[in-house]
């Protein structure tokens, strides 16, 4: 997958009409759209196709996590939708990630990128300790990202603050997909550790996932174009 525009807009809604309208109006001003479990659980493959009809590459963010055979089946079942990116939890382990990557390869040259979710940013060190994981969140993210790379995944989702170290650890081909991005001066809402699109890109992010700064704007297309101008500058 080659992308001229690194911005994927998160369409976090269960409103099918709104998602379709956003996708149509954003075509040409973002690199793709992200559809998550909220939308997909409400509208399924049919809703997905309605949004994808706008022509944007789609990141289908379902964060699969199950035994290898089931995850492979889950990936195979979504291949006919031709998403550009799919994802699994890296905590599912090496065999699960390998099964996911192998299943995606069955789509040949049209295959989606398979990305690992390392550590949810809603968790902190004490939440990690509660799940039996010792060490810092940063160590945990590096360990899981390394495991994702050695298990054949194409990249990971990470926070902007982990871009530098993961780029160093894992080289320049490994894709870093980064949410928590806020254009300078925009409302940060519930995101805590934010960075501007240009900063994240300069550090080595490949894909910037941006939701509300675009979808919550009075004119989403104008907001996306404004971000694009900053990135091109
Ligand atoms: O609206 P906002 O720009 O905060 O949207 C960010 C998107 O990225 C949402 O879909 C959110 O679920 C997702 N995400 C995130 N942080 C992560 C993983 C995913 O914000 N660590």
mmCIF file of C-alpha atoms and ligand atoms in Angstrom:
data_model
loop_
_atom_site.group_PDB
_atom_site.id
_atom_site.type_symbol
_atom_site.label_atom_id
_atom_site.label_comp_id
_atom_site.label_asym_id
_atom_site.label_seq_id
_atom_site.Cartn_x
_atom_site.Cartn_y
_atom_site.Cartn_z
ATOM 1 C CA UNK A 1 0.000 0.000 0.000
ATOM 2 C CA UNK A 2 1.444 3.377 -0.943
ATOM 3 C CA UNK A 3 -0.079 6.453 0.589
ATOM 4 C CA UNK A 4 0.268 10.013 -0.592
ATOM 5 C CA UNK A 5 -1.656 11.287 2.401
ATOM 6 C CA UNK A 6 -0.848 9.631 5.775
ATOM 7 C CA UNK A 7 -4.086 10.722 7.477
ATOM 8 C CA UNK A 8 -6.746 8.091 8.173
ATOM 9 C CA UNK A 9 -9.904 9.672 9.558
ATOM 10 C CA UNK A 10 -11.597 7.683 12.361
ATOM 11 C CA UNK A 11 -15.309 7.445 11.565
ATOM 12 C CA UNK A 12 -16.416 6.684 15.129
ATOM 13 C CA UNK A 13 -20.186 6.614 14.758
ATOM 14 C CA UNK A 14 -23.033 4.128 14.532
ATOM 15 C CA UNK A 15 -24.857 6.485 12.158
ATOM 16 C CA UNK A 16 -24.568 4.868 8.726
ATOM 17 C CA UNK A 17 -25.705 7.959 6.831
ATOM 18 C CA UNK A 18 -23.204 10.148 8.663
ATOM 19 C CA UNK A 19 -20.327 7.732 8.025
ATOM 20 C CA UNK A 20 -21.186 7.540 4.307
ATOM 21 C CA UNK A 21 -21.461 11.303 4.023
ATOM 22 C CA UNK A 22 -18.163 11.859 5.833
ATOM 23 C CA UNK A 23 -16.362 9.323 3.636
ATOM 24 C CA UNK A 24 -17.719 10.951 0.471
ATOM 25 C CA UNK A 25 -16.853 14.461 1.574
ATOM 26 C CA UNK A 26 -13.342 13.495 2.755
ATOM 27 C CA UNK A 27 -12.338 11.651 -0.442
ATOM 28 C CA UNK A 28 -9.241 13.360 -1.776
ATOM 29 C CA UNK A 29 -8.464 15.239 1.434
ATOM 30 C CA UNK A 30 -7.395 12.248 3.591
ATOM 31 C CA UNK A 31 -5.494 9.056 2.795
ATOM 32 C CA UNK A 32 -8.162 6.732 4.184
ATOM 33 C CA UNK A 33 -10.881 6.110 6.748
ATOM 34 C CA UNK A 34 -10.869 3.989 9.914
ATOM 35 C CA UNK A 35 -13.925 1.929 10.756
ATOM 36 C CA UNK A 36 -13.997 0.398 14.218
ATOM 37 C CA UNK A 37 -16.054 -2.173 16.053
ATOM 38 C CA UNK A 38 -18.702 0.385 17.000
ATOM 39 C CA UNK A 39 -19.686 0.940 13.370
ATOM 40 C CA UNK A 40 -18.943 -2.609 12.190
ATOM 41 C CA UNK A 41 -20.946 -4.284 14.968
ATOM 42 C CA UNK A 42 -23.892 -2.041 14.115
ATOM 43 C CA UNK A 43 -23.805 -2.266 10.310
ATOM 44 C CA UNK A 44 -21.585 -5.224 9.396
ATOM 45 C CA UNK A 45 -20.097 -5.901 5.953
ATOM 46 C CA UNK A 46 -23.028 -4.173 4.227
ATOM 47 C CA UNK A 47 -22.404 -0.929 6.121
ATOM 48 C CA UNK A 48 -18.678 -1.299 5.471
ATOM 49 C CA UNK A 49 -19.325 -1.580 1.722
ATOM 50 C CA UNK A 50 -21.550 1.493 1.784
ATOM 51 C CA UNK A 51 -18.742 3.545 3.362
ATOM 52 C CA UNK A 52 -16.004 1.999 1.202
ATOM 53 C CA UNK A 53 -18.014 2.903 -1.925
ATOM 54 C CA UNK A 54 -16.708 6.457 -1.470
ATOM 55 C CA UNK A 55 -13.372 5.054 -2.682
ATOM 56 C CA UNK A 56 -11.174 5.668 0.361
ATOM 57 C CA UNK A 57 -8.769 2.932 1.568
ATOM 58 C CA UNK A 58 -10.229 1.507 4.794
ATOM 59 C CA UNK A 59 -8.482 0.577 8.052
ATOM 60 C CA UNK A 60 -10.823 -2.017 9.595
ATOM 61 C CA UNK A 61 -9.986 -1.643 13.290
ATOM 62 C CA UNK A 62 -11.502 -4.769 14.883
ATOM 63 C CA UNK A 63 -8.526 -5.593 17.161
ATOM 64 C CA UNK A 64 -8.886 -9.380 16.864
ATOM 65 C CA UNK A 65 -7.654 -11.456 19.826
ATOM 66 C CA UNK A 66 -8.416 -15.190 20.011
ATOM 67 C CA UNK A 67 -6.751 -18.555 19.365
ATOM 68 C CA UNK A 68 -4.716 -18.629 16.115
ATOM 69 C CA UNK A 69 -7.216 -20.688 14.119
ATOM 70 C CA UNK A 70 -10.116 -18.391 15.013
ATOM 71 C CA UNK A 71 -8.174 -15.199 14.281
ATOM 72 C CA UNK A 72 -7.030 -16.611 10.928
ATOM 73 C CA UNK A 73 -10.683 -17.394 10.133
ATOM 74 C CA UNK A 74 -11.713 -13.906 11.199
ATOM 75 C CA UNK A 75 -9.117 -12.349 8.894
ATOM 76 C CA UNK A 76 -10.103 -14.613 5.986
ATOM 77 C CA UNK A 77 -13.740 -13.647 6.458
ATOM 78 C CA UNK A 78 -12.962 -9.946 6.025
ATOM 79 C CA UNK A 79 -10.607 -10.296 3.035
ATOM 80 C CA UNK A 80 -13.484 -10.029 0.500
ATOM 81 C CA UNK A 81 -14.085 -6.506 1.852
ATOM 82 C CA UNK A 82 -10.557 -5.601 0.687
ATOM 83 C CA UNK A 83 -9.563 -3.441 3.663
ATOM 84 C CA UNK A 84 -6.194 -1.690 3.333
ATOM 85 C CA UNK A 85 -5.329 -2.370 6.996
ATOM 86 C CA UNK A 86 -6.596 -4.821 9.631
ATOM 87 C CA UNK A 87 -5.340 -5.373 13.172
ATOM 88 C CA UNK A 88 -4.923 -7.918 15.962
ATOM 89 C CA UNK A 89 -3.795 -7.644 19.582
ATOM 90 C CA UNK A 90 -0.072 -8.380 19.845
ATOM 91 C CA UNK A 91 -0.797 -9.833 23.306
ATOM 92 C CA UNK A 92 -2.443 -12.760 21.485
ATOM 93 C CA UNK A 93 1.088 -14.099 20.991
ATOM 94 C CA UNK A 94 3.451 -15.076 18.198
ATOM 95 C CA UNK A 95 1.456 -18.031 16.835
ATOM 96 C CA UNK A 96 -1.707 -15.951 16.650
ATOM 97 C CA UNK A 97 0.048 -13.094 14.852
ATOM 98 C CA UNK A 98 1.708 -15.503 12.403
ATOM 99 C CA UNK A 99 -1.685 -17.093 11.687
ATOM 100 C CA UNK A 100 -3.167 -13.631 11.039
ATOM 101 C CA UNK A 101 -0.317 -12.611 8.726
ATOM 102 C CA UNK A 102 -0.511 -15.920 6.826
ATOM 103 C CA UNK A 103 -4.279 -15.603 6.402
ATOM 104 C CA UNK A 104 -3.919 -12.058 5.052
ATOM 105 C CA UNK A 105 -1.298 -13.237 2.526
ATOM 106 C CA UNK A 106 -3.935 -15.495 0.970
ATOM 107 C CA UNK A 107 -5.297 -12.309 -0.642
ATOM 108 C CA UNK A 108 -2.070 -12.026 -2.671
ATOM 109 C CA UNK A 109 -0.837 -8.634 -3.784
ATOM 110 C CA UNK A 110 -4.138 -7.085 -2.723
ATOM 111 C CA UNK A 111 -3.643 -8.157 0.873
ATOM 112 C CA UNK A 112 -4.281 -5.821 3.792
ATOM 113 C CA UNK A 113 -1.466 -4.718 6.064
ATOM 114 C CA UNK A 114 -1.751 -6.556 9.395
ATOM 115 C CA UNK A 115 -0.963 -4.299 12.322
ATOM 116 C CA UNK A 116 -0.503 -5.245 15.990
ATOM 117 C CA UNK A 117 -2.103 -3.366 18.869
ATOM 118 C CA UNK A 118 0.595 -3.195 21.531
ATOM 119 C CA UNK A 119 -0.755 -1.673 24.731
ATOM 120 C CA UNK A 120 -4.036 0.210 24.920
ATOM 121 C CA UNK A 121 -3.328 3.809 25.852
ATOM 122 C CA UNK A 122 -6.162 3.627 28.380
ATOM 123 C CA UNK A 123 -3.895 1.415 30.537
ATOM 124 C CA UNK A 124 -1.157 2.666 32.844
ATOM 125 C CA UNK A 125 1.618 0.945 34.805
ATOM 126 C CA UNK A 126 -0.670 -0.020 37.669
ATOM 127 C CA UNK A 127 -3.250 -1.552 35.270
ATOM 128 C CA UNK A 128 -0.394 -3.534 33.703
ATOM 129 C CA UNK A 129 0.730 -4.765 37.130
ATOM 130 C CA UNK A 130 -2.873 -5.855 37.834
ATOM 131 C CA UNK A 131 -2.701 -8.091 34.768
ATOM 132 C CA UNK A 132 0.549 -9.652 35.974
ATOM 133 C CA UNK A 133 2.901 -7.693 33.710
ATOM 134 C CA UNK A 134 5.877 -6.165 35.495
ATOM 135 C CA UNK A 135 8.051 -3.400 34.047
ATOM 136 C CA UNK A 136 7.154 -0.091 32.480
ATOM 137 C CA UNK A 137 4.513 0.463 29.783
ATOM 138 C CA UNK A 138 7.322 1.525 27.445
ATOM 139 C CA UNK A 139 9.195 -1.776 27.971
ATOM 140 C CA UNK A 140 5.959 -3.664 27.400
ATOM 141 C CA UNK A 141 5.236 -1.797 24.154
ATOM 142 C CA UNK A 142 8.777 -2.414 22.876
ATOM 143 C CA UNK A 143 8.587 -6.106 23.724
ATOM 144 C CA UNK A 144 5.203 -6.558 22.021
ATOM 145 C CA UNK A 145 6.235 -4.509 18.978
ATOM 146 C CA UNK A 146 9.373 -6.657 18.609
ATOM 147 C CA UNK A 147 7.239 -9.798 18.856
ATOM 148 C CA UNK A 148 4.838 -8.397 16.241
ATOM 149 C CA UNK A 149 7.756 -7.752 13.875
ATOM 150 C CA UNK A 150 9.303 -11.194 14.353
ATOM 151 C CA UNK A 151 5.857 -12.802 13.867
ATOM 152 C CA UNK A 152 5.470 -11.302 10.399
ATOM 153 C CA UNK A 153 3.176 -8.353 11.101
ATOM 154 C CA UNK A 154 3.592 -5.225 8.999
ATOM 155 C CA UNK A 155 3.611 -2.787 11.901
ATOM 156 C CA UNK A 156 1.998 -1.697 15.142
ATOM 157 C CA UNK A 157 -0.294 0.944 16.561
ATOM 158 C CA UNK A 158 1.653 3.118 18.982
ATOM 159 C CA UNK A 159 1.419 6.464 20.712
ATOM 160 C CA UNK A 160 3.377 9.360 19.247
ATOM 161 C CA UNK A 161 5.761 9.162 22.181
ATOM 162 C CA UNK A 162 6.902 5.673 21.181
ATOM 163 C CA UNK A 163 7.609 6.451 17.510
ATOM 164 C CA UNK A 164 11.294 7.222 17.941
ATOM 165 C CA UNK A 165 12.250 4.198 19.991
ATOM 166 C CA UNK A 166 10.217 1.759 17.861
ATOM 167 C CA UNK A 167 11.642 3.212 14.657
ATOM 168 C CA UNK A 168 15.107 2.668 16.098
ATOM 169 C CA UNK A 169 14.296 -0.851 17.305
ATOM 170 C CA UNK A 170 12.486 -2.075 14.218
ATOM 171 C CA UNK A 171 13.782 -0.223 11.170
ATOM 172 C CA UNK A 172 12.180 1.967 8.582
ATOM 173 C CA UNK A 173 9.958 -0.552 6.791
ATOM 174 C CA UNK A 174 7.932 -1.403 9.898
ATOM 175 C CA UNK A 175 4.699 0.606 9.824
ATOM 176 C CA UNK A 176 3.880 2.839 12.771
ATOM 177 C CA UNK A 177 0.205 3.761 13.003
ATOM 178 C CA UNK A 178 -0.323 6.627 15.428
ATOM 179 C CA UNK A 179 -3.552 7.901 17.054
ATOM 180 C CA UNK A 180 -3.775 10.674 19.653
ATOM 181 C CA UNK A 181 -2.940 13.350 17.072
ATOM 182 C CA UNK A 182 -4.159 16.901 17.506
ATOM 183 C CA UNK A 183 -3.532 19.820 15.145
ATOM 184 C CA UNK A 184 -2.042 22.779 17.052
ATOM 185 C CA UNK A 185 -4.758 24.712 18.857
ATOM 186 C CA UNK A 186 -7.493 22.052 18.529
ATOM 187 C CA UNK A 187 -9.596 20.599 21.355
ATOM 188 C CA UNK A 188 -7.708 17.639 22.875
ATOM 189 C CA UNK A 189 -10.942 16.053 24.227
ATOM 190 C CA UNK A 190 -10.114 12.859 26.170
ATOM 191 C CA UNK A 191 -6.691 12.279 24.589
ATOM 192 C CA UNK A 192 -3.868 12.863 27.050
ATOM 193 C CA UNK A 193 -0.515 12.325 25.373
ATOM 194 C CA UNK A 194 -0.968 14.168 22.136
ATOM 195 C CA UNK A 195 1.252 15.436 19.340
ATOM 196 C CA UNK A 196 0.617 17.516 16.220
ATOM 197 C CA UNK A 197 0.427 15.754 12.833
ATOM 198 C CA UNK A 198 3.653 17.386 11.605
ATOM 199 C CA UNK A 199 5.579 16.430 14.763
ATOM 200 C CA UNK A 200 4.444 12.795 14.584
ATOM 201 C CA UNK A 201 5.327 12.584 10.904
ATOM 202 C CA UNK A 202 8.742 14.132 11.468
ATOM 203 C CA UNK A 203 9.463 11.511 14.145
ATOM 204 C CA UNK A 204 8.698 8.739 11.656
ATOM 205 C CA UNK A 205 4.982 7.890 11.850
ATOM 206 C CA UNK A 206 3.578 6.253 8.697
ATOM 207 C CA UNK A 207 -0.140 6.663 9.334
ATOM 208 C CA UNK A 208 -1.852 9.272 11.505
ATOM 209 C CA UNK A 209 -5.273 8.296 12.861
ATOM 210 C CA UNK A 210 -7.274 11.468 13.415
ATOM 211 C CA UNK A 211 -10.932 11.490 14.408
ATOM 212 C CA UNK A 212 -12.731 14.326 16.125
ATOM 213 C CA UNK A 213 -10.502 17.202 14.930
ATOM 214 C CA UNK A 214 -11.888 16.335 11.473
ATOM 215 C CA UNK A 215 -15.300 14.747 12.106
ATOM 216 C CA UNK A 216 -16.268 17.292 14.782
ATOM 217 C CA UNK A 217 -15.419 20.307 12.623
ATOM 218 C CA UNK A 218 -18.196 22.368 11.044
ATOM 219 C CA UNK A 219 -16.599 21.590 7.680
ATOM 220 C CA UNK A 220 -14.742 18.241 7.967
ATOM 221 C CA UNK A 221 -13.231 18.467 4.497
ATOM 222 C CA UNK A 222 -11.824 21.931 5.183
ATOM 223 C CA UNK A 223 -10.375 20.654 8.493
ATOM 224 C CA UNK A 224 -8.719 17.716 6.700
ATOM 225 C CA UNK A 225 -7.347 20.004 3.995
ATOM 226 C CA UNK A 226 -5.920 22.312 6.645
ATOM 227 C CA UNK A 227 -4.095 19.353 8.237
ATOM 228 C CA UNK A 228 -2.833 18.360 4.789
ATOM 229 C CA UNK A 229 -1.421 21.852 4.224
ATOM 230 C CA UNK A 230 0.525 21.648 7.509
ATOM 231 C CA UNK A 231 1.930 18.260 6.536
ATOM 232 C CA UNK A 232 2.979 19.451 3.096
ATOM 233 C CA UNK A 233 4.651 22.580 4.505
HETATM 234 O O1 LIG B 1 -11.139 11.449 17.821
HETATM 235 P P1 LIG B 1 -9.707 10.977 17.997
HETATM 236 O O2 LIG B 1 -8.722 11.661 17.061
HETATM 237 O O3 LIG B 1 -9.264 10.984 19.425
HETATM 238 O O4 LIG B 1 -9.772 9.460 17.500
HETATM 239 C C1 LIG B 1 -8.676 8.600 17.604
HETATM 240 C C2 LIG B 1 -9.050 7.228 17.118
HETATM 241 O O5 LIG B 1 -7.959 6.363 17.369
HETATM 242 C C3 LIG B 1 -10.258 6.618 17.816
HETATM 243 O O6 LIG B 1 -10.906 5.780 16.862
HETATM 244 C C4 LIG B 1 -9.648 5.808 18.924
HETATM 245 O O7 LIG B 1 -10.439 4.717 19.282
HETATM 246 C C5 LIG B 1 -8.362 5.320 18.248
HETATM 247 N N1 LIG B 1 -7.284 4.959 19.156
HETATM 248 C C6 LIG B 1 -6.752 5.845 20.091
HETATM 249 N N2 LIG B 1 -5.726 5.437 20.910
HETATM 250 C C7 LIG B 1 -5.254 4.193 20.795
HETATM 251 C C8 LIG B 1 -5.769 3.293 19.869
HETATM 252 C C9 LIG B 1 -6.801 3.723 19.042
HETATM 253 O O8 LIG B 1 -7.180 6.989 20.168
HETATM 254 N N3 LIG B 1 -4.242 3.830 21.554
#
